[in-house]
Amino acid sequence: MSLTSQVELLPEVEAFLNKSPFASFVGGQEFPSGSGELIATIDPGSGQTLAEIHDLNAAEIDRAVDIASDAFPAWAKLSQGERSKILLRLADAVEQHKPIIAQIEALDAGKIQAQAAGDVQNFVDTLRYFVGLADKVELRTKLDVPGHDAWTFKQPWGACAFIFPWNFPFLLIGWGISPALAAGNTVVIKPAEDTSLSALYLAQLATEVGVPDGVINVVTGRGAVAGAALSANAKIKRMSFTGSPEVGQLVGEACGRNLVPVKLELGGKGAAVVFDDVDVKATAEALVGAITFHSGQVCCDATRWLIQEDIYDEFVAHCIEQMKQVQIGHPLDPQSQMGPVVNPKQCQRVLGYQEKGQAAGAECLYGGGPATVDGFTGNYVNPALLAGDLENVAAREEIFGPVAYLAKFDSEEQAIAMANDTDYGLANSVWTKDNDRAARVAEAMVAGNSWINAHNVFAHGVPYGGVNKSGMGGGVLSVETLMDYYRSTSVVRPL
Ligand code: NAD
């Protein structure tokens, strides 16, 4: 059975997919792998092969970095106004092509189509945000130092590298490359091997709207070869990696050897601390919404739900009621609320943690196991609620699926200690009507981000990053992120 007999594709998406196999895109043109090796990219919702992408080797990655480095001086030399005009043209073009990119992303990443459209809009908003900031940055700052004429001068670094995961491919590209490009750097993007299609579409579109050749480059291939070569390349001026802590350590080590500054945006095991003064039903609905959003494949998700004892039973009952209503289906079906997980390996990981967690004593309060969707053989899993001791493997390790782990607490102090009993430090939330308590708990939880009466909150201008096993290097989405993409020179003349 062909994919087009199962789902309705936009003609533009069908035409795009018919171009398979896809070479990488470097220096404004297709950049094929010399070996002819290909990687299949699969629709997780149907198991059908969407396309094949070229699998670059290390020498080819190094060549792409050289091309990005060669393109740097001319891009950096443009006035900010000229550069901004080109980037805003790209933002407009992405917005105009939103339905097409969203459908490509929905098929490639198994993402509900409306959510994929939100990701594409987020890319557009992020690019416009950083261009707006870069237009206002003072590059020269006079320093008031007695006896010296002194100032600092900021300029872009050169070719910057980006390695991305598969869960938010297009949105994360926007978060990563927008500040780098706006500041005048060129970029080499290595998308995840499962989800490279939207990046390739972007690179082609960038060339069409006049982004100079070599400014936005996309290299495809396997992490252990292409990703490793990119992170070990001594000519890149900055590295940004988003993905698992295990690979983040390898990337950090490789960059350390070359003294290349590195940003690591890694996994999480966030807590939601729910006090007994909340609207219990509304809070249960919000947290079930968060854990089932993109099938729980969200780094900053609340996966440990810490509930004050006296509302625990009522809270669990509302969660179960809410989970029962989640419509699991193919990402292109408008009725679907939760799609598949990205690949069979991820499916096994999610199901495996449910089994390991229960074997170690966790109680399954609801759901779990594989899910079936009529007419589709995809990687579908049921959402699940586990409960028990927080020492349990399912409470300690990142599952990256629609699985929440519940535990009871008594006092505020105990809740904070439970939330902080983790190796991670990405994002937590606190739920209460008491604003003083909310602020106290939000500041006491050890993580890069604390949200109040909400989870997964992102606003341009609010820094987002992790601490401990969740990341290092400054994070994304804020003025500071833009400044990371300028290097600073101090200039001094003794008087
Ligand atoms: P992953 O670490 O397996 O892969 C991420 C990227 O690294 C991919 O492009 C992969 O090809 C590449 N890679 C793999 N091995 C490599 C190597 N040896 N050297 C260099 N690159 C290599 O992660 P994933 O499974 O794609 O994504 C899930 C993880 O990403 C989760 O831990 C999730 O929490 C995290 N994540 C974090 C954020 C954040 O902002 N903090 C956002 C999204 C995802």
CSV table of C-alpha atoms and ligand atoms in Angstrom, one decimal, residues 163-168 172 175 190-193 221-224 227-228 231 241-245 247-248 250-251 265-268 298-299 346 398 400 426 464 470, ligand 1:
chain,number,residue,atom,x,y,z
A,163,ILE,CA,23.7,19.2,15.7
A,164,PHE,CA,19.9,18.7,16.3
A,165,PRO,CA,17.7,15.9,17.6
A,166,TRP,CA,14.5,14.5,16.0
A,167,ASN,CA,11.8,15.7,18.3
A,168,PHE,CA,11.5,19.3,17.1
A,172,LEU,CA,15.1,23.8,17.0
A,175,TRP,CA,16.2,28.5,17.9
A,190,LYS,CA,23.5,18.4,11.0
A,191,PRO,CA,19.8,17.3,11.5
A,192,ALA,CA,19.0,13.9,13.0
A,193,GLU,CA,19.1,11.1,10.5
A,221,GLY,CA,24.3,11.5,7.8
A,222,ARG,CA,24.7,9.3,10.8
A,223,GLY,CA,25.6,10.7,14.2
A,224,ALA,CA,28.5,8.5,14.9
A,227,GLY,CA,28.0,14.3,13.8
A,228,ALA,CA,31.3,13.1,15.2
A,231,SER,CA,32.1,18.1,16.4
A,241,PHE,CA,24.4,20.5,20.3
A,242,THR,CA,20.9,19.6,21.2
A,243,GLY,CA,20.2,15.9,22.1
A,244,SER,CA,20.9,13.3,24.7
A,245,PRO,CA,23.4,13.8,27.6
A,247,VAL,CA,26.1,12.2,23.0
A,248,GLY,CA,26.4,15.7,24.5
A,250,LEU,CA,31.0,13.1,23.4
A,251,VAL,CA,30.4,16.4,21.6
A,265,GLU,CA,21.0,21.5,25.3
A,266,LEU,CA,20.3,18.1,26.8
A,267,GLY,CA,17.6,15.9,28.3
A,268,GLY,CA,15.5,16.3,31.4
A,298,VAL,CA,9.7,16.7,24.8
A,299,CYS,CA,12.9,17.4,26.7
A,346,GLN,CA,12.1,4.7,20.6
A,398,GLU,CA,14.5,10.0,30.8
A,400,PHE,CA,11.0,10.4,26.3
A,426,LEU,CA,16.1,21.4,32.8
A,464,TYR,CA,15.9,28.7,28.2
A,470,SER,CA,20.6,18.9,31.2
B,1,NAD,P1,20.8,12.0,20.3
B,1,NAD,O1,21.8,12.5,21.3
B,1,NAD,O2,20.8,10.5,20.1
B,1,NAD,O3,21.1,12.6,18.9
B,1,NAD,C1,21.1,14.0,18.7
B,1,NAD,C2,21.9,14.3,17.4
B,1,NAD,O4,23.2,13.9,17.7
B,1,NAD,C3,21.5,13.6,16.2
B,1,NAD,O5,21.6,14.5,15.1
B,1,NAD,C4,22.5,12.5,16.0
B,1,NAD,O6,22.7,12.1,14.7
B,1,NAD,C5,23.7,13.2,16.6
B,1,NAD,N1,24.7,12.2,17.1
B,1,NAD,C6,24.6,10.9,17.5
B,1,NAD,N2,25.8,10.4,17.9
B,1,NAD,C7,26.7,11.4,17.7
B,1,NAD,C8,28.1,11.5,18.0
B,1,NAD,N3,28.8,10.4,18.4
B,1,NAD,N4,28.7,12.7,17.7
B,1,NAD,C9,28.0,13.7,17.3
B,1,NAD,N5,26.7,13.7,17.0
B,1,NAD,C10,26.0,12.6,17.2
B,1,NAD,O7,19.4,12.5,20.7
B,1,NAD,P2,18.0,12.2,20.1
B,1,NAD,O8,17.6,10.8,20.5
B,1,NAD,O9,17.9,12.6,18.7
B,1,NAD,O10,17.0,13.3,20.9
B,1,NAD,C11,16.5,13.0,22.1
B,1,NAD,C12,17.3,13.7,23.2
B,1,NAD,O11,17.4,15.1,22.9
B,1,NAD,C13,16.6,13.6,24.6
B,1,NAD,O12,17.6,13.4,25.6
B,1,NAD,C14,16.0,15.0,24.7
B,1,NAD,O13,15.7,15.4,26.1
B,1,NAD,C15,17.1,15.9,24.1
B,1,NAD,N6,16.6,17.2,23.7
B,1,NAD,C16,16.9,18.3,24.4
B,1,NAD,C17,16.4,19.6,24.1
B,1,NAD,C18,16.8,20.8,24.9
B,1,NAD,O14,16.5,22.0,24.5
B,1,NAD,N7,17.4,20.7,26.1
B,1,NAD,C19,15.6,19.7,23.1
B,1,NAD,C20,15.2,18.6,22.3
B,1,NAD,C21,15.7,17.3,22.7
